[in-house]
CSV table of C-alpha atoms in Angstrom, one decimal:
chain,number,residue,atom,x,y,z
A,19,MET,CA,163.3,123.5,88.1
A,20,ILE,CA,163.2,126.8,90.4
A,21,ARG,CA,161.6,129.8,88.7
A,22,ASP,CA,162.7,133.1,90.5
A,23,ASP,CA,160.6,135.5,88.3
A,24,PHE,CA,157.8,135.3,85.9
A,25,SER,CA,159.5,136.7,82.7
A,26,ASP,CA,159.1,133.6,80.8
A,27,LEU,CA,155.1,133.5,80.0
A,28,SER,CA,155.3,130.4,77.9
A,29,ASP,CA,156.0,128.4,81.1
A,30,ILE,CA,152.8,129.6,82.9
A,31,GLN,CA,149.6,127.6,83.2
A,32,GLN,CA,146.1,128.8,83.6
A,33,TRP,CA,145.5,129.9,87.0
A,34,ASN,CA,143.7,127.6,89.3
A,35,LEU,CA,145.6,127.6,92.5
A,36,LYS,CA,144.8,126.2,96.0
A,37,SER,CA,146.4,126.9,99.0
A,38,THR,CA,147.7,123.4,99.1
A,39,ASP,CA,149.4,123.7,96.1
A,40,VAL,CA,153.3,123.3,96.5
A,41,GLY,CA,154.3,124.0,93.1
A,42,LEU,CA,153.0,127.4,91.6
A,43,GLY,CA,152.7,126.0,88.2
A,44,THR,CA,149.2,127.4,87.3
A,45,VAL,CA,149.9,131.0,87.1
A,46,ARG,CA,149.4,131.9,83.7
A,47,SER,CA,147.0,134.6,84.7
A,48,LEU,CA,149.9,136.9,85.2
A,49,GLU,CA,149.3,137.6,81.6
A,50,ASN,CA,145.5,138.4,82.2
A,51,VAL,CA,146.9,141.0,85.0
A,52,ARG,CA,149.0,142.7,82.4
A,53,LEU,CA,146.1,143.0,80.0
A,54,GLY,CA,143.7,144.1,82.6
A,55,GLN,CA,141.7,141.2,82.6
A,56,LEU,CA,142.2,140.3,86.2
A,57,SER,CA,142.6,141.9,89.4
A,58,SER,CA,146.1,142.5,90.5
A,59,HIS,CA,145.0,142.5,93.8
A,60,TRP,CA,143.4,139.3,93.9
A,61,TYR,CA,146.3,137.8,92.2
A,62,ARG,CA,148.7,139.0,94.6
A,63,SER,CA,146.6,137.6,97.5
A,64,ARG,CA,146.4,134.1,95.9
A,65,LEU,CA,150.2,134.3,95.7
A,66,LYS,CA,150.9,135.2,99.0
A,67,THR,CA,148.5,132.5,100.4
A,68,CYS,CA,150.2,130.0,98.2
A,69,LEU,CA,153.6,131.0,99.7
A,70,ALA,CA,152.4,131.3,103.0
A,71,ALA,CA,151.1,127.7,102.6
A,72,THR,CA,154.4,126.0,101.9
A,73,HIS,CA,156.8,126.9,104.7
A,74,LYS,CA,159.6,124.7,105.1
A,75,LEU,CA,162.4,124.4,107.9
A,76,THR,CA,165.6,126.4,107.2
A,77,ASP,CA,169.0,126.7,108.9
A,78,ILE,CA,168.9,130.4,109.4
A,79,LEU,CA,169.7,131.3,113.0
A,80,LEU,CA,170.3,134.3,115.4
A,81,GLN,CA,173.6,135.6,115.8
A,82,GLN,CA,174.0,134.5,119.1
A,83,LYS,CA,174.4,130.8,119.0
A,84,GLU,CA,174.0,130.4,122.8
A,85,GLN,CA,170.3,131.9,122.4
A,86,ILE,CA,169.5,128.6,120.4
A,87,SER,CA,171.2,126.0,122.7
A,88,THR,CA,171.3,127.4,126.1
A,89,ASN,CA,170.2,130.0,128.4
A,90,PRO,CA,169.0,132.7,127.5
A,91,TYR,CA,166.3,131.8,125.0
A,92,VAL,CA,163.8,133.8,123.5
A,93,THR,CA,160.3,133.7,125.4
A,94,HIS,CA,158.6,136.4,123.1
A,95,ALA,CA,159.4,138.2,119.7
A,96,ASP,CA,157.4,140.6,117.8
A,97,LEU,CA,158.1,142.2,114.3
A,98,GLU,CA,157.6,145.7,113.8
A,99,CYS,CA,155.1,146.6,111.2
A,100,VAL,CA,156.6,149.8,109.4
A,101,ASP,CA,159.0,147.8,107.3
A,102,SER,CA,158.7,144.3,108.6
A,103,ARG,CA,162.4,144.3,109.1
A,104,TYR,CA,163.5,144.2,112.6
A,105,LEU,CA,162.8,141.8,115.1
A,106,LEU,CA,162.2,142.4,118.8
A,107,CYS,CA,162.9,139.5,121.0
A,108,GLY,CA,162.7,139.1,124.9
A,109,PHE,CA,164.6,136.5,126.9
A,110,ASN,CA,164.2,134.5,129.8
A,111,ASP,CA,166.9,136.1,131.9
A,112,GLY,CA,165.0,139.6,131.4
A,113,GLY,CA,166.9,140.8,128.4
A,114,VAL,CA,166.0,142.2,125.3
A,115,ALA,CA,167.5,142.3,121.5
A,116,ILE,CA,166.7,143.6,118.0
A,117,TYR,CA,167.8,141.5,115.0
A,118,ASP,CA,167.8,142.6,111.6
A,119,THR,CA,165.8,140.2,109.3
A,120,PHE,CA,167.2,141.8,106.0
A,121,ASP,CA,170.8,141.8,107.1
A,122,ARG,CA,172.2,138.1,107.2
A,123,LYS,CA,175.7,137.4,108.5
A,124,LYS,CA,177.2,134.5,106.5
A,125,GLU,CA,173.9,133.8,104.9
A,126,TYR,CA,172.6,132.0,107.9
A,127,GLU,CA,172.5,134.4,110.6
A,128,PHE,CA,170.5,137.2,111.4
A,129,SER,CA,172.6,140.3,112.3
A,130,GLU,CA,172.2,141.8,115.7
A,131,VAL,CA,171.3,145.4,115.8
A,132,SER,CA,171.2,146.1,119.8
A,133,ILE,CA,170.9,144.0,122.9
A,134,VAL,CA,170.6,144.4,126.5
A,135,LYS,CA,171.4,141.2,128.3
A,136,GLY,CA,169.7,140.0,131.7
A,137,GLY,CA,171.4,141.7,134.6
A,138,GLN,CA,172.5,144.8,132.9
A,139,ARG,CA,171.1,148.1,133.7
A,140,GLY,CA,167.3,148.6,132.5
A,141,SER,CA,166.8,145.1,131.9
A,142,HIS,CA,163.7,143.2,133.7
A,143,LYS,CA,164.4,141.1,137.1
A,144,TYR,CA,162.8,137.9,135.5
A,145,GLN,CA,162.0,136.8,132.2
A,146,VAL,CA,160.3,138.9,129.5
A,147,ASP,CA,156.6,137.7,129.1
A,148,CYS,CA,155.5,139.9,126.3
A,149,VAL,CA,157.4,142.5,123.9
A,150,GLN,CA,155.8,144.8,121.1
A,151,TRP,CA,156.7,147.5,118.9
A,152,PHE,CA,155.1,150.9,119.1
A,153,PRO,CA,152.5,150.5,116.1
A,154,ALA,CA,152.7,153.5,114.6
A,155,ASP,CA,156.6,153.5,114.0
A,156,ALA,CA,159.6,151.8,115.5
A,157,GLY,CA,160.7,154.6,117.6
A,158,LEU,CA,159.7,152.9,120.8
A,159,PHE,CA,158.6,149.1,122.0
A,160,VAL,CA,157.3,148.0,125.4
A,161,THR,CA,158.2,145.4,127.4
A,162,SER,CA,156.5,143.5,130.5
A,163,SER,CA,157.7,140.8,132.9
A,164,HIS,CA,156.5,139.1,136.1
A,165,ASP,CA,158.7,141.4,138.1
A,166,LYS,CA,155.5,143.8,138.1
A,167,LYS,CA,156.9,146.2,135.6
A,168,VAL,CA,156.0,147.3,132.2
A,169,LYS,CA,158.9,149.5,130.5
A,170,ILE,CA,159.0,151.7,127.4
A,171,TRP,CA,162.2,151.7,125.7
A,172,ASN,CA,163.9,153.9,123.1
A,173,PRO,CA,165.5,151.5,120.4
A,174,ASN,CA,168.2,153.9,119.5
A,175,TYR,CA,169.7,153.9,123.0
A,176,MET,CA,168.5,150.5,124.3
A,177,LYS,CA,167.3,152.3,127.4
A,178,PRO,CA,164.2,152.5,129.3
A,179,VAL,CA,162.6,155.8,129.0
A,180,ASP,CA,159.6,155.6,131.4
A,181,GLN,CA,158.0,152.3,133.2
A,182,PHE,CA,154.8,151.5,135.1
A,183,SER,CA,154.5,149.6,138.3
A,184,ILE,CA,152.0,147.6,138.7
A,185,ASP,CA,150.6,146.0,142.2
A,186,CYS,CA,150.4,142.4,140.6
A,187,ASP,CA,152.1,140.2,138.2
A,188,VAL,CA,151.7,141.3,134.4
A,189,LEU,CA,150.7,138.6,132.3
A,190,HIS,CA,150.3,140.3,128.9
A,191,HIS,CA,150.2,143.9,127.3
A,192,HIS,CA,149.3,145.4,124.1
A,193,MET,CA,148.8,148.4,122.2
A,194,SER,CA,146.0,149.5,119.5
A,195,PRO,CA,147.4,149.1,116.0
A,196,VAL,CA,144.9,151.9,114.4
A,197,ALA,CA,144.6,154.4,117.5
A,198,THR,CA,144.8,158.0,116.7
A,199,LYS,CA,142.8,159.6,119.3
A,200,HIS,CA,144.2,157.8,122.5
A,201,SER,CA,147.6,156.2,123.1
A,202,LEU,CA,146.3,153.7,125.7
A,203,LEU,CA,148.3,150.4,126.8
A,204,SER,CA,146.3,147.6,128.0
A,205,VAL,CA,148.0,145.3,130.9
A,206,SER,CA,146.9,142.0,131.6
A,207,ALA,CA,146.7,141.6,135.4
A,208,GLU,CA,146.8,138.7,137.5
A,209,ASN,CA,144.3,140.1,139.8
A,210,GLY,CA,141.6,140.0,137.5
A,211,GLU,CA,141.6,143.4,136.0
A,212,VAL,CA,142.8,144.9,132.8
A,213,ILE,CA,144.8,148.1,133.5
A,214,LEU,CA,144.8,150.9,130.9
A,215,TYR,CA,147.7,153.3,130.9
A,216,ASP,CA,148.2,156.6,129.0
A,217,MET,CA,151.5,156.5,127.5
A,218,ARG,CA,151.4,160.3,127.0
A,219,ASN,CA,151.3,161.2,130.7
A,220,GLY,CA,152.3,157.9,132.2
A,221,SER,CA,149.5,157.7,134.6
A,222,SER,CA,146.7,154.8,134.9
A,223,SER,CA,143.7,155.8,132.9
A,224,HIS,CA,141.4,153.5,134.6
A,225,ARG,CA,140.9,149.7,135.0
A,226,LEU,CA,138.5,147.4,133.6
A,227,GLN,CA,136.7,145.1,136.0
A,228,GLY,CA,134.8,141.9,135.5
A,229,HIS,CA,136.7,138.8,135.3
A,230,ASP,CA,136.9,136.2,137.7
A,231,GLY,CA,140.6,135.2,137.9
A,232,PRO,CA,143.7,136.7,136.3
A,233,VAL,CA,143.5,138.1,132.5
A,234,GLN,CA,145.6,136.0,130.3
A,235,ILE,CA,145.6,138.1,127.3
A,236,THR,CA,144.1,141.4,125.7
A,237,GLN,CA,143.9,142.3,122.1
A,238,TRP,CA,142.7,145.8,120.8
A,239,SER,CA,140.7,145.6,117.6
A,240,PRO,CA,142.3,146.7,114.3
A,241,ARG,CA,139.0,148.1,113.0
A,242,ASN,CA,137.8,150.3,115.8
A,243,GLN,CA,140.1,151.8,118.1
A,244,HIS,CA,138.2,151.8,121.1
A,245,ILE,CA,137.1,148.0,121.2
A,246,LEU,CA,139.2,145.9,123.4
A,247,MET,CA,139.1,142.2,123.8
A,248,SER,CA,140.1,140.3,126.8
A,249,GLY,CA,140.6,136.6,127.7
A,250,GLY,CA,141.0,135.3,131.3
A,251,ARG,CA,141.2,131.8,133.1
A,252,ASP,CA,137.7,132.2,133.8
A,253,HIS,CA,137.0,130.6,130.4
A,254,THR,CA,135.5,133.9,129.1
A,255,VAL,CA,136.4,136.2,126.5
A,256,ARG,CA,134.8,139.7,126.9
A,257,MET,CA,134.5,142.9,124.7
A,258,TRP,CA,135.0,146.3,125.8
A,259,ASP,CA,134.6,150.0,125.1
A,260,VAL,CA,137.3,151.8,126.7
A,261,ARG,CA,135.1,155.1,126.2
A,262,ALA,CA,132.4,153.7,128.3
A,263,SER,CA,132.6,153.4,132.4
A,264,ARG,CA,130.1,150.6,132.5
A,265,ALA,CA,130.7,146.9,132.4
A,266,TYR,CA,131.9,145.1,129.3
A,267,LEU,CA,129.6,145.0,126.0
A,268,MET,CA,129.3,141.3,125.7
A,269,ALA,CA,130.8,138.1,126.5
A,270,LEU,CA,131.5,135.6,123.8
A,271,ASP,CA,129.3,132.4,124.1
A,272,MET,CA,130.5,129.1,122.5
A,273,GLU,CA,126.8,128.2,122.4
A,274,ILE,CA,126.6,130.6,119.3
A,275,VAL,CA,124.0,132.9,120.4
A,276,PRO,CA,125.7,136.1,121.8
A,277,GLU,CA,124.4,137.9,124.9
A,278,THR,CA,123.5,141.4,125.1
A,279,SER,CA,125.0,143.7,128.1
A,280,LYS,CA,121.4,144.0,129.5
A,281,PHE,CA,120.7,140.1,129.7
A,282,LYS,CA,124.4,139.9,131.4
A,283,LYS,CA,123.7,142.2,134.0
A,284,LYS,CA,120.8,140.1,134.9
A,285,SER,CA,122.3,136.9,134.5
A,286,ARG,CA,124.4,135.5,137.2
A,287,ASN,CA,126.5,133.2,134.9
A,288,VAL,CA,128.6,135.0,132.2
A,289,PRO,CA,128.7,133.0,128.9
A,290,LYS,CA,132.0,130.9,128.3
A,291,ALA,CA,133.9,131.1,125.3
A,292,HIS,CA,135.8,127.9,126.2
A,293,ASN,CA,136.0,125.1,128.4
A,294,GLY,CA,139.1,126.1,129.8
A,295,ARG,CA,141.5,129.1,130.3
A,296,VAL,CA,142.0,131.4,127.0
A,297,THR,CA,145.5,131.2,126.1
A,298,SER,CA,145.5,133.2,122.9
A,299,LEU,CA,143.3,135.8,121.1
A,300,CYS,CA,144.0,137.0,117.3
A,301,PHE,CA,142.4,139.5,114.9
A,302,THR,CA,142.3,138.9,111.2
A,303,HIS,CA,144.0,142.3,109.5
A,304,ASP,CA,140.8,143.7,108.6
A,305,GLY,CA,139.6,143.3,112.0
A,306,ALA,CA,136.4,141.4,110.5
A,307,TRP,CA,136.9,138.3,112.5
A,308,LEU,CA,138.5,137.2,115.9
A,309,LEU,CA,140.2,133.7,116.9
A,310,SER,CA,140.3,132.4,120.0
A,311,PHE,CA,142.6,129.4,121.4
A,312,GLY,CA,141.8,127.9,124.6
A,313,TYR,CA,143.3,125.3,127.0
A,314,ASP,CA,140.7,123.0,126.4
A,315,GLY,CA,142.5,122.5,122.7
A,316,VAL,CA,139.7,124.3,120.7
A,317,LEU,CA,140.3,127.0,118.2
A,318,ARG,CA,137.4,129.1,117.6
A,319,LEU,CA,136.1,132.0,115.1
A,320,TRP,CA,133.9,134.7,115.8
A,321,ASP,CA,132.4,137.6,114.4
A,322,SER,CA,134.0,140.6,115.8
A,323,ALA,CA,131.0,143.0,115.2
A,324,THR,CA,128.2,140.6,116.6
A,325,GLY,CA,130.6,138.1,118.7
A,326,LYS,CA,128.7,135.2,116.7
A,327,ASN,CA,130.4,131.9,117.1
A,328,MET,CA,130.9,130.8,113.5
A,329,ASN,CA,131.3,127.1,114.4
A,330,VAL,CA,134.0,126.5,112.0
A,331,LYS,CA,136.0,123.3,113.0
A,332,TYR,CA,139.9,123.2,113.1
A,333,GLU,CA,140.7,119.5,113.4
A,334,GLY,CA,143.9,118.8,115.1
A,335,ALA,CA,144.2,121.8,117.4
A,336,HIS,CA,145.4,121.1,120.5
A,337,THR,CA,147.8,122.7,123.1
A,338,ASP,CA,149.6,121.8,126.4
A,339,LEU,CA,150.5,125.0,127.7
A,340,GLU,CA,148.4,126.9,130.4
A,341,ARG,CA,150.5,129.9,129.7
A,342,THR,CA,149.8,132.9,127.1
A,343,ILE,CA,150.8,131.9,123.4
A,344,ARG,CA,151.0,134.0,120.4
A,345,MET,CA,149.3,132.8,117.1
A,346,ALA,CA,149.5,134.6,113.7
A,347,VAL,CA,147.6,135.4,110.9
A,348,SER,CA,148.8,136.1,107.1
A,349,HIS,CA,148.7,139.4,105.9
A,350,CYS,CA,146.9,140.4,102.5
A,351,THR,CA,146.3,136.9,101.5
A,352,TYR,CA,143.2,135.0,100.0
A,353,PRO,CA,142.2,133.0,102.0
A,354,ASP,CA,143.5,134.1,105.4
A,355,LEU,CA,145.8,131.9,106.8
A,356,ILE,CA,146.2,131.2,110.8
A,357,PHE,CA,149.4,129.8,112.2
A,358,VAL,CA,148.5,128.0,115.5
A,359,PRO,CA,151.4,126.4,117.8
A,360,CYS,CA,150.2,123.0,118.9
A,361,LYS,CA,152.5,121.4,121.0
A,362,SER,CA,155.8,120.7,119.1
A,363,LYS,CA,153.9,121.6,115.8
A,364,ILE,CA,152.5,124.5,113.9
A,365,LEU,CA,149.4,124.0,112.4
A,366,VAL,CA,148.3,126.1,109.4
A,367,PHE,CA,144.7,126.4,108.7
A,368,GLU,CA,142.4,128.3,106.3
A,369,VAL,CA,140.7,130.7,108.5
A,370,LEU,CA,137.0,130.7,107.1
A,371,SER,CA,136.9,127.1,106.0
A,372,GLY,CA,139.1,125.6,108.9
A,373,ARG,CA,140.8,123.2,106.2
A,374,LEU,CA,144.5,121.8,107.6
A,375,VAL,CA,147.0,123.2,104.6
A,376,ASN,CA,150.1,122.5,106.4
A,377,VAL,CA,152.1,121.0,109.4
A,378,LEU,CA,155.2,122.5,110.3
A,379,LEU,CA,157.4,120.0,112.2
A,380,GLY,CA,161.1,121.2,113.7
A,381,HIS,CA,160.5,121.9,117.4
A,382,TYR,CA,161.4,119.1,120.0
A,383,LEU,CA,159.1,120.7,122.7
A,384,SER,CA,156.1,123.0,123.0
A,385,VAL,CA,155.9,126.0,120.6
A,386,LEU,CA,155.5,129.2,122.4
A,387,GLY,CA,154.5,131.5,119.8
A,388,VAL,CA,154.9,132.5,116.0
A,389,VAL,CA,155.4,135.5,114.1
A,390,HIS,CA,154.4,136.1,110.3
A,391,ASN,CA,156.5,138.4,108.1
A,392,PRO,CA,154.2,139.8,105.6
A,393,VAL,CA,157.1,141.1,103.3
A,394,SER,CA,159.4,138.1,103.2
A,395,MET,CA,156.5,135.5,103.8
A,396,ASP,CA,158.9,134.1,106.4
A,397,LEU,CA,157.8,132.6,109.6
A,398,TYR,CA,159.3,132.8,113.0
A,399,SER,CA,158.4,130.5,115.7
A,400,ILE,CA,160.0,130.1,119.3
A,401,GLY,CA,159.5,127.2,121.8
A,402,SER,CA,160.4,125.9,125.2
A,403,ASP,CA,163.1,123.7,123.6
A,404,TYR,CA,165.3,127.0,123.6
A,405,ASN,CA,165.4,127.2,119.8
A,406,PHE,CA,164.2,129.9,117.6
A,407,VAL,CA,163.1,128.5,114.2
A,408,ILE,CA,162.8,130.4,110.7
A,409,TRP,CA,160.6,129.0,108.3
A,410,VAL,CA,160.6,130.2,104.7
A,411,PRO,CA,158.3,129.5,101.8
A,412,LYS,CA,159.3,127.3,98.7
A,413,LYS,CA,160.2,128.8,95.6
A,414,LEU,CA,157.8,129.3,92.6
A,415,LEU,CA,158.3,125.5,90.9
A,416,ARG,CA,157.9,125.4,87.2
A,417,ARG,CA,155.0,122.9,86.1
A,418,ASN,CA,155.7,119.6,84.5
A,419,VAL,CA,155.5,120.4,80.8
A,420,SER,CA,154.5,117.6,78.3
A,421,LYS,CA,156.7,116.5,75.0
A,422,GLU,CA,154.6,118.6,72.9
A,423,GLU,CA,154.6,121.9,74.9
A,424,GLU,CA,158.4,121.3,75.2
A,425,GLU,CA,158.6,121.5,71.4
A,426,ASP,CA,156.9,124.6,71.4
A,427,THR,CA,159.3,126.4,73.6
A,428,VAL,CA,162.7,125.2,72.1
A,429,THR,CA,164.7,128.7,71.8
A,430,ILE,CA,165.6,130.4,68.7
A,431,ASN,CA,168.4,132.9,69.0
A,432,ASN,CA,168.1,131.8,73.0
A,433,ALA,CA,164.8,133.2,73.1
A,434,PRO,CA,161.9,130.8,73.6
A,435,VAL,CA,159.4,130.7,70.6
A,436,GLY,CA,156.4,130.8,73.1
A,437,THR,CA,157.6,133.9,74.8
A,438,ARG,CA,157.7,135.8,71.4
A,439,ALA,CA,154.4,134.7,70.5
A,440,THR,CA,153.0,135.9,73.9
A,441,GLN,CA,154.4,139.2,73.4
A,442,ARG,CA,153.3,139.6,69.8
A,443,ARG,CA,149.4,138.7,71.3
A,444,THR,CA,149.8,141.3,74.4
A,445,LEU,CA,151.5,143.8,71.6
A,446,GLN,CA,148.2,143.2,69.5
A,447,ALA,CA,146.0,143.8,72.2
A,448,THR,CA,147.6,146.9,73.4
A,449,GLN,CA,148.5,148.6,70.3
A,450,ASP,CA,146.9,152.0,69.3
A,451,THR,CA,144.7,151.4,66.2
A,452,TRP,CA,143.3,154.8,65.7
A,453,SER,CA,144.4,156.4,62.5
A,454,SER,CA,145.8,159.9,62.5
A,455,ASP,CA,144.2,162.7,61.0
A,456,ASP,CA,147.0,163.3,58.5
A,457,ASP,CA,146.4,159.9,56.9
């Protein structure tokens, strides 16, 4: 049976959940939360983890069906972080579109808010490689492409308000989610540089040099607004402090021991993070951990403060893509989950333990990226098979009650006996037993 709420406490068992549980039949601790005996934050985090670990394929589509079966198809997507409602998509023809994930047409199609098709004024000349909402609000978004341009858009008019022309191909860009003292946009360039643009004055701030080959991806730390991570085709992941004019702070080493900046200057060989090009970087939402994925098919967990390799084994992770892919981490869950595109599958791991908790099958070719919605707990994935797939968590399932317990929950006057008993216990535990002075 499907349960859509927790109103009937008699059908709730003792809380003892694991992230692999499909049915949330052991959530009796909701009563303890109401009595103040259990942290509501812990309870909510565990509940979200259980939902995030039970995604299933759905038949919800984008409004334009030609985006699902034929060109153009989605090449990159991003969800605004204010309301977690509007989904920004970039297409292979250079166009962009915004979809409302809360408004569904005919219950199986996301409604289209606005779109600029490829070839129209303002669109990119080639396919859109990266899109991102402005982290502070949904008043701006940024797109980049191999046409050597980075464009800043006003979503209300769907027109570019500014653009940066780069002297080489752009592979990726990123804005800090917590920056208050700067408005820098990091651009991953094919010439081996990380170019920082100041969005306030529209000029290049400075360039970070050090990679031996194209920079595949950059990621700002959600904990420190001045810390930037970059991964390149030279198999290295480097940490930068954008306030310093010197070289990178450290290079992550898969041999566990991190290198200091002084040692790196004397050494000719920069420590390697992977045995292949770095295709993806992703921080956990608290910024404590960094996950990197390489073309060698290895997913690694790093301490973002010390650069130490935590040596967590994620069995089954592999990739056949040399391009940049997008991973996603669940938000406000315990434990944290990481969604990793692995060929035509999406593997769901526990971040700290490396345990595989779910495998999502639905694409026919390689998955290019995933986006996690922290409000609806939905998951969006894009693939090279031209498909945009939406995954939804399973509903809360009622536990399998025994015959004896079934007899205890027979209804009297359309109200379960167990519910009344629970209400009486709750009332006795919370009622005021102090006597008044008048007595």
